[in-house]
C-alpha cells in the first residue's frame, strides 16, 4: 500500500471514530442534538424521584422525546424535556412520572388533553403527577394495620 492510500485509510478511520464519539456523547451525555428535531417544554413536579436526563418521554406508549434536565427550583423539581416537532401538546395535558413494570426505569408519560390551545415551545405544562410513592404507601398501610 502506498503512502497516499495509507493516509486515506487512517484519515477515514479517524473521521469514523470522531463521528462515533460525537454520537455517543450526544446520546449518553447531557449534550443534546435533539433540538434539531424537537422543541423544549418544562414541567414542575412536587417530586421527580428517579427521573433523570435521558429518560424517555412517551405519549400513548410511543417515544416522542426525552428528558434533558431535572433541577431544583424552590421546593419543586423543574424538568426540561424535548418533544419532537409536529407533536402538539395541549395546555390541559398531564405529565406524569411512571415506571416500566416493577423493576423498569422511570419515564415521563404525557396524557394529551382536549383543549384547542397548544403549549408553545419553551412553555410550561400545568398539570403534573409525581411517581407513586410505594414505600410510603406500604409504611402507611403497615402503621394503619398496627393501630387496628
Short mmCIF file of C-alpha atoms in Angstrom, two decimals:
data_model
loop_
_atom_site.label_atom_id
_atom_site.label_comp_id
_atom_site.label_asym_id
_atom_site.label_seq_id
_atom_site.Cartn_x
_atom_site.Cartn_y
_atom_site.Cartn_z
CA UNK A 1 0.00 0.00 0.00
CA UNK A 2 1.43 3.41 -0.88
CA UNK A 3 1.57 6.38 1.48
CA UNK A 4 -1.43 8.10 -0.06
CA UNK A 5 -3.61 5.02 0.38
CA UNK A 6 -2.40 4.57 3.96
CA UNK A 7 -3.08 8.25 4.72
CA UNK A 8 -6.62 8.00 3.32
CA UNK A 9 -7.27 4.83 5.35
CA UNK A 10 -6.05 6.43 8.59
CA UNK A 11 -7.98 9.65 7.85
CA UNK A 12 -11.18 7.70 7.19
CA UNK A 13 -10.71 5.71 10.38
CA UNK A 14 -10.22 8.92 12.42
CA UNK A 15 -13.27 10.54 10.83
CA UNK A 16 -15.43 7.50 11.58
CA UNK A 17 -14.11 7.37 15.17
CA UNK A 18 -14.83 11.08 15.71
CA UNK A 19 -18.38 10.71 14.38
CA UNK A 20 -18.93 7.71 16.67
CA UNK A 21 -17.72 9.65 19.73
CA UNK A 22 -19.95 12.61 18.90
CA UNK A 23 -22.93 10.28 18.65
CA UNK A 24 -22.12 8.60 22.00
CA UNK A 25 -21.61 11.91 23.81
CA UNK A 26 -24.87 13.34 22.49
CA UNK A 27 -26.83 10.16 23.24
CA UNK A 28 -25.39 9.28 26.66
CA UNK A 29 -24.34 12.72 27.88
CA UNK A 30 -26.32 15.81 28.69
CA UNK A 31 -25.42 17.45 25.38
CA UNK A 32 -28.49 17.42 23.23
CA UNK A 33 -28.69 17.20 19.46
CA UNK A 34 -32.44 16.71 19.85
CA UNK A 35 -33.02 20.43 19.31
CA UNK A 36 -32.64 19.82 15.57
CA UNK A 37 -35.77 17.65 15.62
CA UNK A 38 -37.59 18.86 18.73
CA UNK A 39 -38.63 21.76 20.91
CA UNK A 40 -38.29 22.33 24.67
CA UNK A 41 -41.07 22.17 27.24
CA UNK A 42 -40.97 22.41 31.03
CA UNK A 43 -42.92 20.77 33.85
CA UNK A 44 -42.76 21.34 37.62
CA UNK A 45 -43.19 18.35 39.91
CA UNK A 46 -43.63 18.04 43.65
CA UNK A 47 -41.13 15.18 43.37
CA UNK A 48 -39.17 13.86 40.37
CA UNK A 49 -37.80 10.81 42.19
CA UNK A 50 -35.78 8.60 39.85
CA UNK A 51 -36.30 10.76 36.76
CA UNK A 52 -33.09 11.97 35.13
CA UNK A 53 -31.59 13.23 31.89
CA UNK A 54 -32.08 10.81 29.03
CA UNK A 55 -35.32 9.32 30.36
CA UNK A 56 -37.87 8.79 27.58
CA UNK A 57 -40.96 10.95 27.09
CA UNK A 58 -43.92 8.95 25.79
CA UNK A 59 -47.45 9.58 24.55
CA UNK A 60 -49.70 6.51 24.29
CA UNK A 61 -46.68 4.22 24.70
CA UNK A 62 -44.76 5.84 21.81
CA UNK A 63 -41.47 7.63 22.47
CA UNK A 64 -41.80 11.26 21.36
CA UNK A 65 -38.92 12.87 23.22
CA UNK A 66 -36.59 12.76 26.17
CA UNK A 67 -35.86 14.44 29.49
CA UNK A 68 -32.96 16.88 29.15
CA UNK A 69 -32.53 18.09 32.73
CA UNK A 70 -34.00 17.94 36.24
CA UNK A 71 -33.17 20.70 38.69
CA UNK A 72 -34.44 22.03 41.99
CA UNK A 73 -36.35 25.32 41.73
CA UNK A 74 -37.51 26.47 45.14
CA UNK A 75 -39.02 23.36 46.71
CA UNK A 76 -40.09 21.76 43.40
CA UNK A 77 -38.34 19.78 40.68
CA UNK A 78 -38.25 21.57 37.32
CA UNK A 79 -37.98 19.13 34.41
CA UNK A 80 -36.83 20.25 30.96
CA UNK A 81 -37.87 17.93 28.15
CA UNK A 82 -37.58 17.93 24.37
CA UNK A 83 -40.56 16.84 22.26
CA UNK A 84 -40.42 16.04 18.55
CA UNK A 85 -41.52 18.76 16.14
CA UNK A 86 -45.02 18.05 14.88
CA UNK A 87 -46.23 16.69 18.24
CA UNK A 88 -48.65 19.21 19.73
CA UNK A 89 -49.22 19.21 23.48
CA UNK A 90 -52.45 20.81 24.68
CA UNK A 91 -52.36 23.17 27.65
CA UNK A 92 -54.51 20.77 29.71
CA UNK A 93 -52.25 17.75 29.06
CA UNK A 94 -50.97 15.88 32.11
CA UNK A 95 -47.30 14.97 32.61
CA UNK A 96 -46.79 12.04 34.97
CA UNK A 97 -43.75 10.09 36.06
CA UNK A 98 -44.20 6.35 35.52
CA UNK A 99 -42.03 3.23 35.65
CA UNK A 100 -41.80 0.40 33.15
CA UNK A 101 -43.06 -2.54 35.20
CA UNK A 102 -41.88 -3.29 38.72
CA UNK A 103 -38.15 -3.08 38.02
CA UNK A 104 -38.13 -0.82 34.95
CA UNK A 105 -36.70 2.65 34.78
CA UNK A 106 -38.74 5.82 35.11
CA UNK A 107 -40.09 7.74 32.15
CA UNK A 108 -42.31 10.76 31.59
CA UNK A 109 -45.78 9.99 30.27
CA UNK A 110 -47.87 12.72 28.68
CA UNK A 111 -51.63 12.23 28.61
CA UNK A 112 -53.00 14.57 25.97
CA UNK A 113 -55.82 16.89 26.84
CA UNK A 114 -58.84 18.13 24.94
CA UNK A 115 -58.06 21.84 24.78
CA UNK A 116 -57.52 23.55 21.45
CA UNK A 117 -54.78 25.74 22.97
CA UNK A 118 -51.31 24.32 22.37
CA UNK A 119 -48.31 24.86 24.67
CA UNK A 120 -45.73 26.89 22.70
CA UNK A 121 -42.03 25.90 22.53
CA UNK A 122 -40.41 26.75 25.85
CA UNK A 123 -43.81 26.70 27.58
CA UNK A 124 -44.77 25.10 30.87
CA UNK A 125 -47.05 22.10 31.37
CA UNK A 126 -49.51 23.00 34.13
CA UNK A 127 -50.76 19.57 35.19
CA UNK A 128 -48.23 17.12 36.67
CA UNK A 129 -48.35 13.95 38.74
CA UNK A 130 -45.30 12.60 40.61
CA UNK A 131 -44.36 8.94 40.78
CA UNK A 132 -46.50 6.99 43.27
CA UNK A 133 -44.51 6.51 46.49
CA UNK A 134 -44.94 2.75 47.01
CA UNK A 135 -42.64 2.50 50.08
CA UNK A 136 -44.58 5.37 51.68
CA UNK A 137 -47.91 3.71 50.93
CA UNK A 138 -46.67 0.41 52.35
CA UNK A 139 -45.45 2.11 55.53
CA UNK A 140 -48.81 3.87 55.96
CA UNK A 141 -50.64 0.57 55.42
CA UNK A 142 -48.48 -1.25 58.00
CA UNK A 143 -48.91 1.58 60.51
CA UNK A 144 -52.67 1.51 59.96
CA UNK A 145 -52.79 -2.28 60.49
CA UNK A 146 -50.86 -1.97 63.76
CA UNK A 147 -53.34 0.63 65.04
CA UNK A 148 -56.33 -1.63 64.32
#
